[in-house]
Short mmCIF file of C-alpha atoms and ligand atoms in Angstrom, two decimals:
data_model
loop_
_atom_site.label_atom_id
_atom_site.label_comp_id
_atom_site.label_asym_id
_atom_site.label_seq_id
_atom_site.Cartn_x
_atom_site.Cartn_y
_atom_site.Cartn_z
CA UNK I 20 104.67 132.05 108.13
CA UNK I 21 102.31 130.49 105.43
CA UNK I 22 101.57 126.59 106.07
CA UNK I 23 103.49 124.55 103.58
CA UNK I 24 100.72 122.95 100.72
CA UNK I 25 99.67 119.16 102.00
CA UNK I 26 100.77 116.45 99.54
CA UNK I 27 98.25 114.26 98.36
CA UNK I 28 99.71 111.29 96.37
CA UNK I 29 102.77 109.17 96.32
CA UNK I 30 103.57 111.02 93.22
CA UNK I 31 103.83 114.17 94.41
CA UNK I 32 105.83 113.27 97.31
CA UNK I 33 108.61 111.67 95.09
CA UNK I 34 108.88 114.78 93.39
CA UNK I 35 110.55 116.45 96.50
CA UNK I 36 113.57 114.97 97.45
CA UNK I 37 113.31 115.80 101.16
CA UNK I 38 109.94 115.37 101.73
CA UNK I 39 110.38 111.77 100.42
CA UNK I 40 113.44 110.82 102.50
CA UNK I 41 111.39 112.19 105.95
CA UNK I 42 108.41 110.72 104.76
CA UNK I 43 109.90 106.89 104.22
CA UNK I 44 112.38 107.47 107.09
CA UNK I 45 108.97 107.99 109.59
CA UNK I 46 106.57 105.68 108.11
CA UNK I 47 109.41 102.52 108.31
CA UNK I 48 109.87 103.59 112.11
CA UNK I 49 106.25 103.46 112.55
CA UNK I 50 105.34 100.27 111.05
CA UNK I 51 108.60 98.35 112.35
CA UNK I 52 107.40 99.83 116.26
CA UNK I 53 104.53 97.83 115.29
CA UNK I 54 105.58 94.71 113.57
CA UNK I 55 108.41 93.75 115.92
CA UNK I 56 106.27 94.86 118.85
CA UNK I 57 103.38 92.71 117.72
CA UNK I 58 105.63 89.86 117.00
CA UNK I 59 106.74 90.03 120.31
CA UNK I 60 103.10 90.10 121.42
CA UNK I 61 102.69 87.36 119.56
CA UNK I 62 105.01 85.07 121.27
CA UNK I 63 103.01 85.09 124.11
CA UNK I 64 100.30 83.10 122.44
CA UNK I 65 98.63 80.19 124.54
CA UNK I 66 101.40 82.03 127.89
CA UNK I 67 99.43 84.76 128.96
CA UNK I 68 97.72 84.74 132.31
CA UNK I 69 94.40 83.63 130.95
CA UNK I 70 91.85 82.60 128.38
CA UNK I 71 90.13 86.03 127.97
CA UNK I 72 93.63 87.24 128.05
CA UNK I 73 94.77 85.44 125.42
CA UNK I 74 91.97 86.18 122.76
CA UNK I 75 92.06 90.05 123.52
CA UNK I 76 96.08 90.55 123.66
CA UNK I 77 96.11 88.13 120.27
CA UNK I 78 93.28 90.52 118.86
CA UNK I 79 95.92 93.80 119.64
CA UNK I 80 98.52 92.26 118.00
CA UNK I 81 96.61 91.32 114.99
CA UNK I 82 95.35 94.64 114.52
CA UNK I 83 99.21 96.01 115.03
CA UNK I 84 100.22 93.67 112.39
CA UNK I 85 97.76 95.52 109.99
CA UNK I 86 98.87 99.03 110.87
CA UNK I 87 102.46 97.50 110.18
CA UNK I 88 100.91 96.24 106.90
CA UNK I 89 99.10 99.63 105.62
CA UNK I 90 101.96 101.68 106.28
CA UNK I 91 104.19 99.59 104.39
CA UNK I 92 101.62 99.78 101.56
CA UNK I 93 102.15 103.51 101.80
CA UNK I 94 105.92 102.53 101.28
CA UNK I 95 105.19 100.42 98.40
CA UNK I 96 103.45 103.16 96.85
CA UNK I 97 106.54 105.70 97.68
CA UNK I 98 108.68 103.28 95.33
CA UNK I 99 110.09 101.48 98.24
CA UNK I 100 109.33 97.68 97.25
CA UNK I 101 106.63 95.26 97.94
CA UNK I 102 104.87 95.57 100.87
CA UNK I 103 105.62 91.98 102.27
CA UNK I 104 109.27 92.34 100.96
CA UNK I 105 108.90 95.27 103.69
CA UNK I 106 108.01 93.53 106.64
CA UNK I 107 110.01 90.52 106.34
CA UNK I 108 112.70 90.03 104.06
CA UNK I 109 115.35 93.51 105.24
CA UNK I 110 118.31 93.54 106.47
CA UNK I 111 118.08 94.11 109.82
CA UNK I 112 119.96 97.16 109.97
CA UNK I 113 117.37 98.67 107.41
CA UNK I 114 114.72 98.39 110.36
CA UNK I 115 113.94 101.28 112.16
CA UNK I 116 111.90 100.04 114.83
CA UNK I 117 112.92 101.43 118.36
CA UNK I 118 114.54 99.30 120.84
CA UNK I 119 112.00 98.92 123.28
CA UNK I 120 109.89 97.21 120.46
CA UNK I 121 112.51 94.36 120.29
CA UNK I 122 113.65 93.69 123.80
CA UNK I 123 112.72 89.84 124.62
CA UNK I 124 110.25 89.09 126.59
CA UNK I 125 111.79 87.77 129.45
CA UNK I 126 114.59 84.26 128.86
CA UNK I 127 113.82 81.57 126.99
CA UNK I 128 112.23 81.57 123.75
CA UNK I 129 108.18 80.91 123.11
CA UNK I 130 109.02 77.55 122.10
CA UNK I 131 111.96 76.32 124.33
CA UNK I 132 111.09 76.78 128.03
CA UNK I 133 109.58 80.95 127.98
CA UNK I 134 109.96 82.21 131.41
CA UNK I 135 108.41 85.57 130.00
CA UNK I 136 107.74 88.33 132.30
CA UNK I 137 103.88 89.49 132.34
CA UNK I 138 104.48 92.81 134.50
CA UNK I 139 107.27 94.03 131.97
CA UNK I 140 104.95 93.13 129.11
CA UNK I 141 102.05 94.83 130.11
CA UNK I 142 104.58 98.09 131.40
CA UNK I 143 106.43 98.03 127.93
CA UNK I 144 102.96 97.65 125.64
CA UNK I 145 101.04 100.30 127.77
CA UNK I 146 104.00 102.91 127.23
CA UNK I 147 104.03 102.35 123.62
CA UNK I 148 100.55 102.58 123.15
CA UNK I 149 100.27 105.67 125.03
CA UNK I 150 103.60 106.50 122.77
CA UNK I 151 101.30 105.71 119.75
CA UNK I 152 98.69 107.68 120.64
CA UNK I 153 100.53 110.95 120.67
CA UNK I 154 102.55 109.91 116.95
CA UNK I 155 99.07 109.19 116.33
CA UNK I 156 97.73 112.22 116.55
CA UNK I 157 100.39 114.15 115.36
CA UNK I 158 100.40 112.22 112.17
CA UNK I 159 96.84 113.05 111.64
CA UNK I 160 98.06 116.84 110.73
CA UNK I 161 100.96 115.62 108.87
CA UNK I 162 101.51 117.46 105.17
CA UNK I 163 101.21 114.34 103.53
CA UNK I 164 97.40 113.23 102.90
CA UNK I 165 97.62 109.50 102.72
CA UNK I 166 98.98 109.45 106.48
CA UNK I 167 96.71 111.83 107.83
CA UNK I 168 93.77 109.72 106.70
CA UNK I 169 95.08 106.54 107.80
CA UNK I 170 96.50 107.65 111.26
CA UNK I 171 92.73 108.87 111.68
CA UNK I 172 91.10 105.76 111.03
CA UNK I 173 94.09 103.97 113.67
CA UNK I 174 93.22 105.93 115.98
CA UNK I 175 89.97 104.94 116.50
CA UNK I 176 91.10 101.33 116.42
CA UNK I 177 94.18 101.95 118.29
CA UNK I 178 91.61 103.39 121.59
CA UNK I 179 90.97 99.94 122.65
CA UNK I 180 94.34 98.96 122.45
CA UNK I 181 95.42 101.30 125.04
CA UNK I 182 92.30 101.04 126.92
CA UNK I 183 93.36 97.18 127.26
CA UNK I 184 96.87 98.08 128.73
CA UNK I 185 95.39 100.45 130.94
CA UNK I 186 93.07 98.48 132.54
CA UNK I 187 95.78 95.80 133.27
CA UNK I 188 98.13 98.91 134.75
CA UNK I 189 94.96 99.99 137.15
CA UNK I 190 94.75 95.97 138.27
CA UNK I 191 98.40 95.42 138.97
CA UNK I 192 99.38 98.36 140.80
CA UNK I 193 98.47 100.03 143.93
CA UNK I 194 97.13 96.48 145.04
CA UNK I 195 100.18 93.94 146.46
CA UNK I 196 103.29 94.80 147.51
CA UNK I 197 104.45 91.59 145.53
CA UNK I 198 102.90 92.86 142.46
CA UNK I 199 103.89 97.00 142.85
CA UNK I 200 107.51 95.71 143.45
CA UNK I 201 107.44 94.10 140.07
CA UNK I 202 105.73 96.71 138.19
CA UNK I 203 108.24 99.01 139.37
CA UNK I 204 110.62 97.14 138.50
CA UNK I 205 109.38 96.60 134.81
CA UNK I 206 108.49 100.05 134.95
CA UNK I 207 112.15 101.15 135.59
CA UNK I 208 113.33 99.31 132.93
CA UNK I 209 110.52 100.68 130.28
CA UNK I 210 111.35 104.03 131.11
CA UNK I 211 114.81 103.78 130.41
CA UNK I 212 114.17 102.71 126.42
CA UNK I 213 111.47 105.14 126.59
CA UNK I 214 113.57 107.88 124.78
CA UNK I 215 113.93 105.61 121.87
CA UNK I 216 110.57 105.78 121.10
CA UNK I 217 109.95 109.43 120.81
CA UNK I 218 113.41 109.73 118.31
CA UNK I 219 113.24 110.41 114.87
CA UNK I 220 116.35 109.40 114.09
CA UNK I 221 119.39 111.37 112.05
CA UNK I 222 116.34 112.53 110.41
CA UNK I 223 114.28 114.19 112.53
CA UNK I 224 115.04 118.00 111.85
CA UNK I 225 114.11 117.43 108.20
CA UNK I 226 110.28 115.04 109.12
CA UNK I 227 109.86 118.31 111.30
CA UNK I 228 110.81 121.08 108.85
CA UNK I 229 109.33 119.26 106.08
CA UNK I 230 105.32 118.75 108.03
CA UNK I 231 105.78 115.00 107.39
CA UNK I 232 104.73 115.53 111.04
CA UNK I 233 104.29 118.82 113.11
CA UNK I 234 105.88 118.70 116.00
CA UNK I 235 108.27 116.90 117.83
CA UNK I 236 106.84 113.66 120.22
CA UNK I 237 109.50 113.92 122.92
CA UNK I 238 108.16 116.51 124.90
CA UNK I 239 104.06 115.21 125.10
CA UNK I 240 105.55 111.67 125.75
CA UNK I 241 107.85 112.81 128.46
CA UNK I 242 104.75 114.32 129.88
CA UNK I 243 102.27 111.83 129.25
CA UNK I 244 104.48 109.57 130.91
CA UNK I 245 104.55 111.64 133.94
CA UNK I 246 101.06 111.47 134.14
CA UNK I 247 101.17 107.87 133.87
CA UNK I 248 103.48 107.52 136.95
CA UNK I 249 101.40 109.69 139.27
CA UNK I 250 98.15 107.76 138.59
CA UNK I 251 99.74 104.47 138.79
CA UNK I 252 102.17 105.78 142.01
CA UNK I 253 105.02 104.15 140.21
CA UNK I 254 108.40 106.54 139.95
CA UNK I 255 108.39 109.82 137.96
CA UNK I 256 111.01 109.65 135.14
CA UNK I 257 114.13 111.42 135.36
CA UNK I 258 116.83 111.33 133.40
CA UNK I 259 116.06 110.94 129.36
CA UNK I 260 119.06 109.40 128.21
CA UNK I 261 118.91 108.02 124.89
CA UNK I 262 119.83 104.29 125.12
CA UNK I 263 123.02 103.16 123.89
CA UNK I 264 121.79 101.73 120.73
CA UNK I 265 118.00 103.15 119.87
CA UNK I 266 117.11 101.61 116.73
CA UNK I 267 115.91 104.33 115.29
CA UNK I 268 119.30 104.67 113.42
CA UNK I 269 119.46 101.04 112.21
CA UNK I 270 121.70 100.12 115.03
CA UNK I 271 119.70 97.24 117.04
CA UNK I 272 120.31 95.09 119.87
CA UNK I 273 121.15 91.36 119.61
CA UNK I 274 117.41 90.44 119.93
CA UNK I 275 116.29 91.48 116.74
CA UNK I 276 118.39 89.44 113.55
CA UNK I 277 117.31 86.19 114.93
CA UNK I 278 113.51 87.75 115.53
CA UNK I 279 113.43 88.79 112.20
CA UNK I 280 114.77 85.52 110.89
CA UNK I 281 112.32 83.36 112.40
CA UNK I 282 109.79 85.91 111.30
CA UNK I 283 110.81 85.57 107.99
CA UNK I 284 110.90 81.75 107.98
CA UNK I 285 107.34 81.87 109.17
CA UNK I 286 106.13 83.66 106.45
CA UNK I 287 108.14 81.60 103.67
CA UNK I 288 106.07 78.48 105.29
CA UNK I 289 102.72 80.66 105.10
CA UNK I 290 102.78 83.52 102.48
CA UNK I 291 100.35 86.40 104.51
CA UNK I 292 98.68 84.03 106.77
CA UNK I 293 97.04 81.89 103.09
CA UNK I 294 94.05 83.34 104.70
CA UNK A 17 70.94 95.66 79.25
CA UNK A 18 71.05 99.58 80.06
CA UNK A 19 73.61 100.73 82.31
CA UNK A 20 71.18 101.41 85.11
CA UNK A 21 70.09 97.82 84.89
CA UNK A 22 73.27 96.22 85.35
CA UNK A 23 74.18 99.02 88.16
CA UNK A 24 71.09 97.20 90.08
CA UNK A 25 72.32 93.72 89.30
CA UNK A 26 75.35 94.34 90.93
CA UNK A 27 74.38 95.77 93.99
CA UNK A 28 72.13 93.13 94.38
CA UNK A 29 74.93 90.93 94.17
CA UNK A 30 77.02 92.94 96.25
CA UNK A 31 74.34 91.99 98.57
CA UNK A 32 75.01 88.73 98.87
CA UNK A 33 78.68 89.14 99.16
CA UNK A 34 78.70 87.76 103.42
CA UNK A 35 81.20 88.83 105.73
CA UNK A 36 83.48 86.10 106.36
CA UNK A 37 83.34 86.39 110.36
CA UNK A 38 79.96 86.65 110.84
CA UNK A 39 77.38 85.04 108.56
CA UNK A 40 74.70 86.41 107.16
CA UNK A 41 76.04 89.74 107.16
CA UNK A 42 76.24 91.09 103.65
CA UNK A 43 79.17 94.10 102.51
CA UNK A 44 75.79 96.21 101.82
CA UNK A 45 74.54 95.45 105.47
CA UNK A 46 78.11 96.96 106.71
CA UNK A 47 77.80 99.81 105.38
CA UNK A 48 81.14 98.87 103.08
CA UNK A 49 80.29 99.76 99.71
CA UNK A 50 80.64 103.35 99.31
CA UNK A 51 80.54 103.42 95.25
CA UNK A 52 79.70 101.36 92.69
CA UNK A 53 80.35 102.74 88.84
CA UNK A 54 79.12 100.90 85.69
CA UNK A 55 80.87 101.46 82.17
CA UNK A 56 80.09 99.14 79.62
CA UNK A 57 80.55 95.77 81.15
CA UNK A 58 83.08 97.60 83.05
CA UNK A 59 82.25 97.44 87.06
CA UNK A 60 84.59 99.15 89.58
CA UNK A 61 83.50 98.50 92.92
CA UNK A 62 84.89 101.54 95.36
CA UNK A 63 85.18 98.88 99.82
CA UNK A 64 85.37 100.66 102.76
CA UNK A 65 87.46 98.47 104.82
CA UNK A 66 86.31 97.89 108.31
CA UNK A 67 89.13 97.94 110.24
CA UNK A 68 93.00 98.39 108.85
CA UNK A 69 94.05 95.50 109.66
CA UNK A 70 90.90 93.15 108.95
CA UNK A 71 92.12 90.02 107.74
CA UNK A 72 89.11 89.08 106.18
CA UNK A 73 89.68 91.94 103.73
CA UNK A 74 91.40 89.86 101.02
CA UNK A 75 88.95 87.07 101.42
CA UNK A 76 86.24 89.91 100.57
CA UNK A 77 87.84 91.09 97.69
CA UNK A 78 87.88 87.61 95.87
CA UNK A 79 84.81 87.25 96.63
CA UNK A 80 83.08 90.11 94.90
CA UNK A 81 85.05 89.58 92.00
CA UNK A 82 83.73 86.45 91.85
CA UNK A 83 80.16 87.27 92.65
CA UNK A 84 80.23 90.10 90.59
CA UNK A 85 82.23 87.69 87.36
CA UNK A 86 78.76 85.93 87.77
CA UNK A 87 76.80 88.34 86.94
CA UNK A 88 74.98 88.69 83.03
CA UNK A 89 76.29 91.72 81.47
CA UNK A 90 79.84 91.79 83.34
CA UNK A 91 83.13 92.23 81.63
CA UNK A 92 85.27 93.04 83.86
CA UNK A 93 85.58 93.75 87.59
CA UNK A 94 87.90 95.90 89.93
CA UNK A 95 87.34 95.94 93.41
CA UNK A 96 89.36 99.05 94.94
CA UNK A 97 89.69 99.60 98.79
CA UNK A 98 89.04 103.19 100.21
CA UNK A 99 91.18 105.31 103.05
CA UNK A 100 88.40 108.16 103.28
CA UNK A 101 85.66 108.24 104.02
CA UNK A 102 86.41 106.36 107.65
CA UNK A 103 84.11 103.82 108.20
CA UNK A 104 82.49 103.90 111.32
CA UNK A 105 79.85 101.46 112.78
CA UNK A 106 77.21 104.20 112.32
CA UNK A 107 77.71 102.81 109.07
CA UNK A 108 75.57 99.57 109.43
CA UNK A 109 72.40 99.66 108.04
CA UNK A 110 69.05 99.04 110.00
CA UNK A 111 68.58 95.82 108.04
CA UNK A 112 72.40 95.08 109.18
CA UNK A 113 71.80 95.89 112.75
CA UNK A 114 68.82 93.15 112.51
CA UNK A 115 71.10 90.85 111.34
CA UNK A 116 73.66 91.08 114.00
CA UNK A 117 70.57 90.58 116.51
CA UNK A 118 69.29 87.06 114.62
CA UNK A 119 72.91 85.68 115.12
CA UNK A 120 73.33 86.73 118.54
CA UNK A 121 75.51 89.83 118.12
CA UNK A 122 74.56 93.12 119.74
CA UNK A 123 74.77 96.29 117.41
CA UNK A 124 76.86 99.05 118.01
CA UNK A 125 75.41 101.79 120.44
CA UNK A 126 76.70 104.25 118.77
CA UNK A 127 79.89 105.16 116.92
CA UNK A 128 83.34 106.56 118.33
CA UNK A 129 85.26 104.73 120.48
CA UNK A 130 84.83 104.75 124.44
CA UNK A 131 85.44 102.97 127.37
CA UNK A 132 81.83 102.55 128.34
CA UNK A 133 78.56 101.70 126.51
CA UNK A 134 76.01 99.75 127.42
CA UNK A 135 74.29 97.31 124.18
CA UNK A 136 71.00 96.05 124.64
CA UNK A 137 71.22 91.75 124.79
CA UNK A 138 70.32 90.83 121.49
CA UNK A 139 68.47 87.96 123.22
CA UNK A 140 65.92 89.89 125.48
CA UNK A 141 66.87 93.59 125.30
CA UNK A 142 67.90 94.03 128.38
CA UNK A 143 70.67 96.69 129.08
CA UNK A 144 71.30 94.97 132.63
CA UNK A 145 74.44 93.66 131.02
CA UNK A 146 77.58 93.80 131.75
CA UNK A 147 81.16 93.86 129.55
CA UNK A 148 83.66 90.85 130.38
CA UNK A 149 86.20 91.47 127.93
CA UNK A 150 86.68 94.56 125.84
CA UNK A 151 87.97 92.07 122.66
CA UNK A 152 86.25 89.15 121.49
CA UNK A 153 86.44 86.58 118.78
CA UNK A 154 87.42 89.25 116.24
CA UNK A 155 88.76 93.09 117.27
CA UNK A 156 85.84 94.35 116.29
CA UNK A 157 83.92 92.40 118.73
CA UNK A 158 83.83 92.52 122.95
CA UNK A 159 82.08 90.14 124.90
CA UNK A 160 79.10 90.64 127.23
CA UNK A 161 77.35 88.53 129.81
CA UNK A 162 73.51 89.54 130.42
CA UNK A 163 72.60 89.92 134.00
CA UNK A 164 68.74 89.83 133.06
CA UNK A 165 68.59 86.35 130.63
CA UNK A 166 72.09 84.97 131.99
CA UNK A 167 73.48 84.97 128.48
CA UNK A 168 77.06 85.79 127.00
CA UNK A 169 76.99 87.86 123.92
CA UNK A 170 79.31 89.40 122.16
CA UNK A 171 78.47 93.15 120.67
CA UNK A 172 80.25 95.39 118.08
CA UNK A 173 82.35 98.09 119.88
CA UNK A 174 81.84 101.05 118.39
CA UNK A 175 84.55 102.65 116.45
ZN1 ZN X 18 69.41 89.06 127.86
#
């Protein structure tokens, strides 16, 4: 079997119907993962255990809100609206982002009494970073040019990012018993939106057939996540049941409308940061 | 004014275009400019951006298109951001990584990303130093604390 051609412009993927629908359908799941995931991150400005804390995990989430922001631009240049339009003014059943990216982070809200949970946070953004690794590097051989280049130069960025997580998933387990029966805990409840990350969607036989990516993500990230539990002695993962709602098919929890509404309010007060 | 003239004009004003994050740093110094074309009074200026997510990137933008407006001979000025080539922080020029010393920032050692490298203080050279956070002011920055002068620095992580 001959390699399809790569596509090199925005143009040429609009000429092919399918390509375009696989193409838009995988970039909006990878830059909502990283918007709503960073907004979450977000919320735990000023919360987080301490200082040094607090200036690195506000750095990550910065740099996820950029991703967010350059794939959109390669949505804006597919014909799919403005790139701000993108990130904040949907419907919320036009996001694709997978439900792990929107689960709270603990009750409370950041500005009425948070009583946020730091082992699930650190659990749920070290499995999605070692998720975004692997779509990482599988979109670096996608067919379609513009994405290969900029999932290369993420990836590089994106290296730190999971170095951070992992660093805070050597400290907090194997040590207490206090603080391995919490990040088992957190753990448990990770793995079981897990599967959401690694689906396409309804789409994914046609980003597959078409090269928008080349291969599927479930099995490395079922095994990378194996990995993970040996080295951290936390519970292998079992079952892969898809969640009851995944996201991935525009069908969200209860958490996200009102996220995205206060996101969106935010950015009426501050159009992109008035930097 | 001949073409060539006005190419050197510009990059000498590209040269005093300062990174918004850490002063006096110029674009030319970060290794961002990858292409500068002169047609007429016609100047498109081909940025690498630093990082994809760089908020400063904007800010930089502006400003060469003001700097450049300045400029005798210009008509008009486009300022277009690259995806390829990457930049990396093998990038910065020796004149940069001078720079980065006089303000207190370490150089990259190196480029690539990786858990472990070891900058030399900018304040006394030492490599007895040690990392205390991987992420500093900026993401492109960590924080060190030398064990030989008993200074905090931050260094460039190399990417
Ligand atoms: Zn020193």
């Amino acid at each position: 079997m001959t390699a399809l051609p790569r596509v090199t412009t925005a143009d040429q993927a609009r000429a092919d119907a399918g390509f375009h629908r696989a193409l838009v359908e995988l970039l909006y799941q990878a830059a909502d993962d990283d918007l709503i995931l960073a907004q979450r991150g977000a919320e735990w400005l000023g919360l987080v255990p301490h200082i040094e804390e607090d200036v690195a995990f506000s750095s990550i989430t910065q740099d996820m809100t950029g991703h967010a922001l350059a794939l959109y631009q390669l949505l804006e240049e597919l014909g799919e609206g403005q790139a701000d339009h993108l990130a904040y003014f949907r419907e919320p059943s036009a996001y694709r982002c997978a439900v792990l990216a929107e689960r709270p982070n603990g009750e409370g809200t950041y500005l009425d009494s948070p009583r946020f949970d730091w082992a699930y946070t650190v659990v749920r953004q070290y499995v999605y970073q070692r998720f975004k690794r692997l779509r990482l590097e599988a979109m670096v051989k996608s067919r379609y040019q513009p994405l290969a280049d900029l999932a290369e130069k993420m990836l590089r960025e994106q290296f730190y990012h999971l170095y951070h997580w992992e660093v805070w998933m050597k400290q907090l387990t194997g040590r207490t018993e206090e603080a391995q029966r919490r990040m088992t805990e957190a753990w448990t409840r990770v793995l079981a939106d897990a599967p959401s990350l690694s689906s396409l969607g309804p789409g994914e036989q046609e980003i597959l057939s078409s090269g928008v990516l080349p291969w599927s993500l479930e099995k490395p990230f079922r095994q990378a996540l194996e990995e993970s539990a040996r080295s951290y002695g936390l519970p292998a993962p079992n079952a892969w049941t898809m969640p009851e709602v995944n996201g991935r098919d525009g069908r969200h929890s209860p958490a996200l409308p009102p996220m995205l509404e206060h996101m969106a309010e935010v950015y009426r007060i501050a159009p992109a940061g008035a930097w | 004014m001949s073409e060539a003239d006005l190419q050197s004009r510009v990059m000498a004003a590209l040269d005093e275009v300062m990174d918004p994050e850490i002063r006096g740093l110029s674009l030319v110094d970060l290794g961002m400019v990858e292409r500068v074309e002169v047609d007429g009074g016609q100047v498109r200026v081909q940025l690498i951006p630093t990082y994809v997510g760089c908020p400063a990137l904007g800010l930089m933008k502006a400003d060469v298109e003001r700097r450049l407006a300045a400029v005798p001979g210009v008509e008009s000025v486009t300022v277009e951001f690259l995806r390829k080539p990457l930049w990396t922080t093998d990038r910065i020029t020796p004149r940069g990584r001078e720079r980065l010393k006089a303000v207190g920032i370490a150089p990259p050692a190196g480029s690539g990303p990786t858990e472990h490298w070891t900058p030399e203080c900018p304040y006394c050279g030492s490599t007895q130093v040690h990392r205390e956070n991987v992420f500093g002011p900026t993401s492109c920055r960590s924080i060190f604390y030398c064990d030989a002068c008993r200074n905090p620095f931050e260094a460039i992580k190399p990417v």
